[in-house]
CSV table of C-alpha atoms in Angstrom, one decimal:
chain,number,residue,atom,x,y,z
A,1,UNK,CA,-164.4,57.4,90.4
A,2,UNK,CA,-167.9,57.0,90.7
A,3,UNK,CA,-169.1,60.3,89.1
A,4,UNK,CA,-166.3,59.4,86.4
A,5,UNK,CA,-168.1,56.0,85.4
A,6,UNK,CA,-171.9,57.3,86.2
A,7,UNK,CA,-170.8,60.6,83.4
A,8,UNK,CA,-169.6,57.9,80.9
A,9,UNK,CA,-172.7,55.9,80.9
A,10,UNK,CA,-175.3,59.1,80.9
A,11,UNK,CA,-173.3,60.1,78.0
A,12,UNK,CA,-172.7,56.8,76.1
A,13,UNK,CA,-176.2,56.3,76.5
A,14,UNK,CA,-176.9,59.4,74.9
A,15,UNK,CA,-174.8,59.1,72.0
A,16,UNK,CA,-175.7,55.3,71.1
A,17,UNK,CA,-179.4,56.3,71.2
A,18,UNK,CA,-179.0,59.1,68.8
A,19,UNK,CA,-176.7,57.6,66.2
A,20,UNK,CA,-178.9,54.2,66.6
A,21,UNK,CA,-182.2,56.2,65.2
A,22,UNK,CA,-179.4,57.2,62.3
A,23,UNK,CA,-178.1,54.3,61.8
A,24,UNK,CA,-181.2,51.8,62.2
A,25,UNK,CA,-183.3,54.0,59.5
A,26,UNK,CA,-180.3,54.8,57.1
A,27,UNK,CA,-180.3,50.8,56.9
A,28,UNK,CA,-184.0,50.2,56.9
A,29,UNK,CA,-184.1,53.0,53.8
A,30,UNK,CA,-181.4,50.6,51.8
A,31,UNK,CA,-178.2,53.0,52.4
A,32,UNK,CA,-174.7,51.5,52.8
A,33,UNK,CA,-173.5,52.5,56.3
A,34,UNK,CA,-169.6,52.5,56.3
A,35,UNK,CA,-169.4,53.1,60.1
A,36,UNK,CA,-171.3,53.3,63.6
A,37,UNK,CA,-169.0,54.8,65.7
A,38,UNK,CA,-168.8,56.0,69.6
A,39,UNK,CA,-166.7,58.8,70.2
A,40,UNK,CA,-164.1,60.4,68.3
A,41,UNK,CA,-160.2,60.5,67.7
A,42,UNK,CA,-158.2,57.4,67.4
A,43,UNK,CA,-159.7,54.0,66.8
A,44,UNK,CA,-159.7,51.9,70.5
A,45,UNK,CA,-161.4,49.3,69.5
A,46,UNK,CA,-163.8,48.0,66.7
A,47,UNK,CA,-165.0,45.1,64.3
A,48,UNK,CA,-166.3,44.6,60.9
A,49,UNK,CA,-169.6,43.1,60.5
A,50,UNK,CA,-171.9,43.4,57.4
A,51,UNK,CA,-170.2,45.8,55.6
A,52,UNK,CA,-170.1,48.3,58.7
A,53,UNK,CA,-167.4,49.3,61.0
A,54,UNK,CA,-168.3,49.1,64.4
A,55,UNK,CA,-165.5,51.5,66.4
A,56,UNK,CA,-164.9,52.5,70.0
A,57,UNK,CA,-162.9,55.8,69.6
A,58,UNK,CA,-160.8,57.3,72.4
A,59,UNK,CA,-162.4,61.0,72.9
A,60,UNK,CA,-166.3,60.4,74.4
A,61,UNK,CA,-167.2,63.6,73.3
A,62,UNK,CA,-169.9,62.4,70.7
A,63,UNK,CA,-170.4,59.7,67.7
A,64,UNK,CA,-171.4,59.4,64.3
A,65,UNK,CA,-173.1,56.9,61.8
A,66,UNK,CA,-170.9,57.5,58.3
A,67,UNK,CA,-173.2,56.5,55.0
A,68,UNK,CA,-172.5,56.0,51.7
A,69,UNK,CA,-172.5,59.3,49.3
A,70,UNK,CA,-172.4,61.6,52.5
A,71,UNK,CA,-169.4,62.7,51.1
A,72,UNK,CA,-169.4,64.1,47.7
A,73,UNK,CA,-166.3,61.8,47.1
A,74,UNK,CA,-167.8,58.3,47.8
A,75,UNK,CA,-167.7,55.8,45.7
A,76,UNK,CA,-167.3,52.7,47.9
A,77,UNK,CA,-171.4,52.0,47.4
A,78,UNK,CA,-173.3,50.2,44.6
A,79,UNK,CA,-176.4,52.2,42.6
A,80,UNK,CA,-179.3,53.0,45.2
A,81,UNK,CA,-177.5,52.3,48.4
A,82,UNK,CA,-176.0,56.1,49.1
A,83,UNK,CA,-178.1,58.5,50.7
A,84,UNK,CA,-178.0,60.7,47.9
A,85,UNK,CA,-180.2,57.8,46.1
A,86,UNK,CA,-183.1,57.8,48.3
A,87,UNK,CA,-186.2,60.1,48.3
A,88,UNK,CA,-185.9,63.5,50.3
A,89,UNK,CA,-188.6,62.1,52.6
A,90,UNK,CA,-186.4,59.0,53.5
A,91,UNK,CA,-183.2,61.4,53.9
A,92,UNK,CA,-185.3,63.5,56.1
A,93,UNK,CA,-186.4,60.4,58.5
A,94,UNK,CA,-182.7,59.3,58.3
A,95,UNK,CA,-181.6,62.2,59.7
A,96,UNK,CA,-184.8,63.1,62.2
A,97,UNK,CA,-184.6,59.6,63.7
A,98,UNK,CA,-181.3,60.4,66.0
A,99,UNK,CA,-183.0,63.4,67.9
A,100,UNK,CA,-186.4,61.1,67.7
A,101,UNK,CA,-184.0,58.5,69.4
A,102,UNK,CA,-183.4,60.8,72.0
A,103,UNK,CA,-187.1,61.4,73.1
A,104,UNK,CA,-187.8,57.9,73.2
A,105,UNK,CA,-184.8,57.2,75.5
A,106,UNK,CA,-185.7,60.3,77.8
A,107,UNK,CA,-189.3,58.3,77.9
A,108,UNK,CA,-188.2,55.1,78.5
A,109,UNK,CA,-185.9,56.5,81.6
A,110,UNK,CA,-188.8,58.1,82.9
A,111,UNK,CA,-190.7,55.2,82.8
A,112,UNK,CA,-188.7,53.3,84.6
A,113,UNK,CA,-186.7,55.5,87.0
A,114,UNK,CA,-190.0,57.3,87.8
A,115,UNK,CA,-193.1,54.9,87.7
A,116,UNK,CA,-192.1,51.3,86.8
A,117,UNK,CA,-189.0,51.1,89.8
A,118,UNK,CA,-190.0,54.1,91.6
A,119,UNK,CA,-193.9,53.7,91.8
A,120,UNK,CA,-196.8,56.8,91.3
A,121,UNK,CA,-196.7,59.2,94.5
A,122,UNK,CA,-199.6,58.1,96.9
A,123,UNK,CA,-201.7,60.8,95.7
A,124,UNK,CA,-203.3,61.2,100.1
A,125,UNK,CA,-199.8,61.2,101.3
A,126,UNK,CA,-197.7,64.2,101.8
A,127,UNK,CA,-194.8,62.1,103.7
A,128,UNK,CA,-191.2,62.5,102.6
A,129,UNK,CA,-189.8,59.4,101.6
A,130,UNK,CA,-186.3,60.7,100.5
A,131,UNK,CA,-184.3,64.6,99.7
A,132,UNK,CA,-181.7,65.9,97.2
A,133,UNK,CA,-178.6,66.2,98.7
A,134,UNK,CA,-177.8,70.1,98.1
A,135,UNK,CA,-181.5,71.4,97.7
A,136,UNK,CA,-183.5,73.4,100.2
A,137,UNK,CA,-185.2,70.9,102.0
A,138,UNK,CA,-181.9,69.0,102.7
A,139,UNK,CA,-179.8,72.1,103.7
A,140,UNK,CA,-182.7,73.7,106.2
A,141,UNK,CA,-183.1,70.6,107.9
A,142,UNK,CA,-186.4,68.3,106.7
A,143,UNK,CA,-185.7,64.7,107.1
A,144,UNK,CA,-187.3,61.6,105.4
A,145,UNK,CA,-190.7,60.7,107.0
A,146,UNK,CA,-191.0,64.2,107.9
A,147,UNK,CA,-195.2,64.8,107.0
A,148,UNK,CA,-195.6,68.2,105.2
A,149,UNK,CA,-199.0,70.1,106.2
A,150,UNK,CA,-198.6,73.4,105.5
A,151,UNK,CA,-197.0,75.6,102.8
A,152,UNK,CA,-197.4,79.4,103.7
A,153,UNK,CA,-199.7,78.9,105.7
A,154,UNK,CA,-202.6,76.9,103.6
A,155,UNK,CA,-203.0,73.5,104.6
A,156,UNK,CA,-201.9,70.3,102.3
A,157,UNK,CA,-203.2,67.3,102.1
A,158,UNK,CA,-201.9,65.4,98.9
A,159,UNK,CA,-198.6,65.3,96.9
A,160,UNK,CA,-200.1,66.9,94.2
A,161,UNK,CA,-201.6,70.3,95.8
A,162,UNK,CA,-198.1,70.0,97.7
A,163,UNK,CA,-195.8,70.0,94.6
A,164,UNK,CA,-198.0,72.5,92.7
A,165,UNK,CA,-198.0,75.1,96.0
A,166,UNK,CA,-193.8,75.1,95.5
A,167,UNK,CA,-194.0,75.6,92.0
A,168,UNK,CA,-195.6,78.7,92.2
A,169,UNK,CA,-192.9,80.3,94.4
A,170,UNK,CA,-189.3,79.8,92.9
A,171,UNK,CA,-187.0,82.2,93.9
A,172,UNK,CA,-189.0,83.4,97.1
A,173,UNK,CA,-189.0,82.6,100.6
A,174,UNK,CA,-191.3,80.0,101.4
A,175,UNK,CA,-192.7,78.7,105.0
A,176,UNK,CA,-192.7,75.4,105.8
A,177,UNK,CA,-194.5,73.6,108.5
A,178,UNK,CA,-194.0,69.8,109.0
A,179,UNK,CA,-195.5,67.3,111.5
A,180,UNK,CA,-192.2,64.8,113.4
A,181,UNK,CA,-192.7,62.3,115.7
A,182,UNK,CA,-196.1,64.2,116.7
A,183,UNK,CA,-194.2,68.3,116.8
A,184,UNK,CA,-194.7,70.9,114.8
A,185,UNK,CA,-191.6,71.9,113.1
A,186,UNK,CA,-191.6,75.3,110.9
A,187,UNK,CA,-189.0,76.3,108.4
A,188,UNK,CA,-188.2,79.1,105.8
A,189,UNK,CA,-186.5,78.0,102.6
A,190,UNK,CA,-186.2,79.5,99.1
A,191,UNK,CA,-186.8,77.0,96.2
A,192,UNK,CA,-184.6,77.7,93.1
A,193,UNK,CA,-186.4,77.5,89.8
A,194,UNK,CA,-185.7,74.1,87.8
A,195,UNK,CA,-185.6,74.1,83.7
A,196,UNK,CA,-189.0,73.9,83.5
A,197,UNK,CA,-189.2,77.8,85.8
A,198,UNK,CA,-191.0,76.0,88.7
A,199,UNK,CA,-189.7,76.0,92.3
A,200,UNK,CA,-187.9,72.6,93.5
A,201,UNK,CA,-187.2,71.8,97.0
A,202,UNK,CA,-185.8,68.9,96.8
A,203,UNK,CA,-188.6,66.5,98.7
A,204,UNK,CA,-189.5,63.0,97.1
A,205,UNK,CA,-193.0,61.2,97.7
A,206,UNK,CA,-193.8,57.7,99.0
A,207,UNK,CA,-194.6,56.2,96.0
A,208,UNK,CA,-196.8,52.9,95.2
A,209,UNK,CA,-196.4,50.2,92.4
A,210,UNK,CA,-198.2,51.0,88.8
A,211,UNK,CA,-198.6,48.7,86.0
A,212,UNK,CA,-196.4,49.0,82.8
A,213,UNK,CA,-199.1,50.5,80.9
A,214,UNK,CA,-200.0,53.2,82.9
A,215,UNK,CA,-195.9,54.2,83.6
A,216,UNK,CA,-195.5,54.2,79.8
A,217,UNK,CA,-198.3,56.7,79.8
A,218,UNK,CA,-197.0,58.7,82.9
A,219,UNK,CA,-193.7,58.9,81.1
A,220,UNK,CA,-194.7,60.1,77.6
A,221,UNK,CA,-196.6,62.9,79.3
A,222,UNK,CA,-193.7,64.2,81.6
A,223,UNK,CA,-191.5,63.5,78.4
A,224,UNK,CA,-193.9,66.3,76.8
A,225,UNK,CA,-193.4,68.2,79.9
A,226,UNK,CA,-189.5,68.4,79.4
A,227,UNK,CA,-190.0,69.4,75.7
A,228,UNK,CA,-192.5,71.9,76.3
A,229,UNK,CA,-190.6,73.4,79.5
A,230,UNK,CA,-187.7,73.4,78.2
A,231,UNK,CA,-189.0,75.2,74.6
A,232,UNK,CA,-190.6,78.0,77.2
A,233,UNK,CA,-187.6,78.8,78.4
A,234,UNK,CA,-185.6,79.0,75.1
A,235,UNK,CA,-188.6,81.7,74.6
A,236,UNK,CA,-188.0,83.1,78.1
A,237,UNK,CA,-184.2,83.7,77.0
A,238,UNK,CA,-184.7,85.2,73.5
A,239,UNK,CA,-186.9,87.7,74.9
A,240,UNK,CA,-185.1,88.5,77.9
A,241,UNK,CA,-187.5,87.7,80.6
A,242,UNK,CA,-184.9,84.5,81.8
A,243,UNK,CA,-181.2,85.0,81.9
A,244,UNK,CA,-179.3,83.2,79.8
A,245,UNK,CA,-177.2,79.5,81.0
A,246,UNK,CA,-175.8,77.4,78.7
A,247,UNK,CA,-174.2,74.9,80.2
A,248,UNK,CA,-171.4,72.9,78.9
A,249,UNK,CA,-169.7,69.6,79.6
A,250,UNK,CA,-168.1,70.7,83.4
A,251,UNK,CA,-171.7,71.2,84.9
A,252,UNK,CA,-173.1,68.5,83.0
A,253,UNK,CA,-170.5,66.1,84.9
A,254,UNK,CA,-171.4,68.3,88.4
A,255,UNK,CA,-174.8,67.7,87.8
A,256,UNK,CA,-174.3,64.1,87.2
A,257,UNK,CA,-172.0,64.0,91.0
A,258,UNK,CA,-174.8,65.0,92.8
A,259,UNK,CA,-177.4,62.3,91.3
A,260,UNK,CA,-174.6,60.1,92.2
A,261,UNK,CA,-175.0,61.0,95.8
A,262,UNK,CA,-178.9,60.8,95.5
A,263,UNK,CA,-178.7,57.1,93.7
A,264,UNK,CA,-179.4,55.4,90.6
A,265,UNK,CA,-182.9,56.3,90.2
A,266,UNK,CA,-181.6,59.9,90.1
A,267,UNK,CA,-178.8,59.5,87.7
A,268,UNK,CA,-181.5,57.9,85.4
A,269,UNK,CA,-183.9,60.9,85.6
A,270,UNK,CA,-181.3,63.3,85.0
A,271,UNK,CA,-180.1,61.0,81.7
A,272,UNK,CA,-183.9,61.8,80.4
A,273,UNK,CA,-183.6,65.3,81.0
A,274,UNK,CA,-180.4,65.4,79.3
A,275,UNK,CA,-181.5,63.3,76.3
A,276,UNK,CA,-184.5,65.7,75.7
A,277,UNK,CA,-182.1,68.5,75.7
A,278,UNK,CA,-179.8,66.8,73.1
A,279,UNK,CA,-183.0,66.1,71.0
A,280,UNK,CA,-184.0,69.7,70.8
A,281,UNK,CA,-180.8,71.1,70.2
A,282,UNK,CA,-180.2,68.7,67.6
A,283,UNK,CA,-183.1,70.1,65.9
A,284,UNK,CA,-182.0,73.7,66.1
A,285,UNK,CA,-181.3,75.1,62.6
A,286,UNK,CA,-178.1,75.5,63.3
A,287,UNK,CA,-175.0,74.0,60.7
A,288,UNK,CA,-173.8,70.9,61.6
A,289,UNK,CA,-176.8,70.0,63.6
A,290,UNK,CA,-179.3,67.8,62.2
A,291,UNK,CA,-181.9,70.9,62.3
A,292,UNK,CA,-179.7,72.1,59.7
A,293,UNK,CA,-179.5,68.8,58.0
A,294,UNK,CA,-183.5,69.1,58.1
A,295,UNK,CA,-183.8,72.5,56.5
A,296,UNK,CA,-181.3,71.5,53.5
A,297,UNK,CA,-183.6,68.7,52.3
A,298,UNK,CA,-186.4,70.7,53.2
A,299,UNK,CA,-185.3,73.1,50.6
A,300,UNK,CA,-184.4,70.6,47.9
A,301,UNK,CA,-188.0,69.3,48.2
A,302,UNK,CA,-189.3,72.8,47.5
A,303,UNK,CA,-187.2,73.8,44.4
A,304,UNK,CA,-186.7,70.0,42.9
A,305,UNK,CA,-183.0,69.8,43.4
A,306,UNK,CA,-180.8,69.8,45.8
A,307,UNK,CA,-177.9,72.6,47.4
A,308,UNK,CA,-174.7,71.8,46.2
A,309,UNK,CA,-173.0,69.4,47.8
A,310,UNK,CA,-169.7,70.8,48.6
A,311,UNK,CA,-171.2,73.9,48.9
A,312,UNK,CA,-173.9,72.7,51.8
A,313,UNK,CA,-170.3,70.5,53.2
A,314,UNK,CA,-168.5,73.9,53.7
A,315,UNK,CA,-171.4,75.3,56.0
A,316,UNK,CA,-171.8,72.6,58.1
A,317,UNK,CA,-168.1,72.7,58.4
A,318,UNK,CA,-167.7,76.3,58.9
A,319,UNK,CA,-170.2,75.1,61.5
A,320,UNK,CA,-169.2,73.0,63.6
A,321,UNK,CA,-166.3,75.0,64.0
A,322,UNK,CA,-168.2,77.8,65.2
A,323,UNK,CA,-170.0,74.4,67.5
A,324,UNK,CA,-166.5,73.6,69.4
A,325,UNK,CA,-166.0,77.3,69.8
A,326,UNK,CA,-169.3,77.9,72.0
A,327,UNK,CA,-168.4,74.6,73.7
A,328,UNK,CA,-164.9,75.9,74.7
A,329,UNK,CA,-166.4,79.1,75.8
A,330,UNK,CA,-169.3,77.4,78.0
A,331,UNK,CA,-166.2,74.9,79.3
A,332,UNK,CA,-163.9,77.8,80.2
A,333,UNK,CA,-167.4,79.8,81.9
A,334,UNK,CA,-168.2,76.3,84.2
A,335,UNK,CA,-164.9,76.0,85.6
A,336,UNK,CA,-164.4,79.8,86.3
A,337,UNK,CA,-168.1,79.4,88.0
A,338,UNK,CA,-166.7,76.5,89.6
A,339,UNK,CA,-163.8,78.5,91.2
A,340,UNK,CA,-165.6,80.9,92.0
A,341,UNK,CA,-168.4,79.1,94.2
A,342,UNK,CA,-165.4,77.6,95.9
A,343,UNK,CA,-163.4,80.6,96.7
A,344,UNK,CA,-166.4,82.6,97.8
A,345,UNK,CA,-167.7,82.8,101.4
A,346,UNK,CA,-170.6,81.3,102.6
């Protein structure tokens, strides 16, 4: 029950930051908005304020921010408040702020989960305060205030030089020496490679209190981290040299269980990883996706005038079809993965 209400926060959270950049610019640009809504399906619950429609729907699978003169059909708005109306640089902010929306969310999370409540690593300190449940360092045996001194064989003596030593070796076997209650204690583990490609073990530092500033500061640059990582490996795929995982709504939930089980500061990093991931594929020129959006008004600024409208409404239909397709077919590929990691022998 846990995992069930951590999953519907991570993605309510989600959703109402994205459809809040829409929604808050479409109205700062003048356009009627008909509708904020979270989720899809049947209404649940909702009320009327200003003109808009706020709903709760039943299916959480999404939301969406319906203006006025979106569809070709609308005539429920007055002269200059349908999107249509406005300039093709406010109809690109309106539709750029949801993905925007996302990065600043994943930045705020990190700032908090990572720096304001968690504290910067005590950059002399290579003590464990805390594991993973599932990772290497959990499954070979390191406990927190194990002290890590050696990786392969070269001496550590700060988080950093410790972090950046795993990094280097995802995928391979790695030794280990730690120092408990005054022993020597050696292990072999093999860290698996994170989105970023880097090896993680699964080890969490001793941290110490920051001021606001400087966690705003750590969080926009690991924020840039996520993008960048996560673009590197898009690269990786398309060229071959990473395998390809998509992963759907079934691992998405698996991966929220497990931060569950590591606690709250955990679900919250993993809700910033996920929002940057929602903010890039959002941008992806793909139909139905605000990329797409993007590259329509993009193209009406070039020539003067824009695609027609029920022409450009077909695509992004056509679409998002094709959109629910891929998700069915990453669904069904998580729970036959699932299946099979439980059916197969350890």
């Amino acid at each position: 029950m846990a995992t069930f209400w951590a999953a519907v926060f991570v993605f309510g959270l989600l959703v109402l930051f994205h459809e809040l950049g829409h929604f808050s610019v479409a109205k700062a640009a003048g356009i009627k908005v008909h509708e904020f809504s979270l989720g899809f399906g049947p209404k649940l619950v909702g009320v009327l304020r200003g003109g808009t429609a706020y709903n709760l729907r039943l299916l959480p699978l999404g939301g969406f921010v319906r203006m006025a003169g979106m569809d070709p059909e609308d005539d429920e708005a007055g002269v200059g408040e349908k999107f249509g109306d406005k300039t093709v640089l406010q109809r690109m902010a309106v539709i750029a702020a949801g993905p925007v929306m996302n990065f600043v969310l994943a930045w705020m999370l990190l700032s908090i989960s990572l720096f304001s409540l968690g504290g910067d690593p005590v950059a002399d300190s290579t003590f464990i305060k805390d594991l993973s449940p599932g990772l290497p360092a959990q499954q070979s045996g390191l406990r927190a205030g194990d002290q890590i001194i050696a990786i392969e064989g070269q001496k550590v003596t700060g988080w950093q030089e410790l972090t950046s030593a795993i990094r280097q070796r995802p995928g391979w076997e790695t030794d280990i020496v730690v120092l408990r209650d005054g022993r020597q204690l050696q292990y072999q583990l093999t860290p698996p490679t994170d989105a970023n490609g880097h090896g993680i073990i699964g080890v969490y530092p001793v941290r110490e209190p920051i001021s606001p500033l400087v966690a705003l500061t750590n969080g926009a640059k690991l924020t840039g981290r996520f993008v960048y990582g996560i673009i590197a490996y898009i690269g990786q795929m398309i060229t071959g040299r990473a395998p390809v995982e998509l992963g759907g709504p079934v691992r998405m939930v698996g991966e929220i269980n497990r931060a569950v089980d590591s606690g709250v500061l955990f679900l919250l990093q993993l809700a910033a990883f996920l929002s940057v991931n929602l903010g890039l594929f959002n941008l992806f020129p793909i139909p139905a996706l605000d990329g797409s959006r993007l590259v329509f008004l993009g193209f009406e600024g070039l020539r003067g005038r824009p695609v027609d409208p029920a022409r450009e409404n077909y695509i992004h239909l056509v679409g998002f079809g094709v959109l629910l397709l891929l998700v069915a077919v990453v669904t069904y590929n998580d729970i036959l993965q699932m299946f099979i990691k439980k059916s197969s022998f350890p």
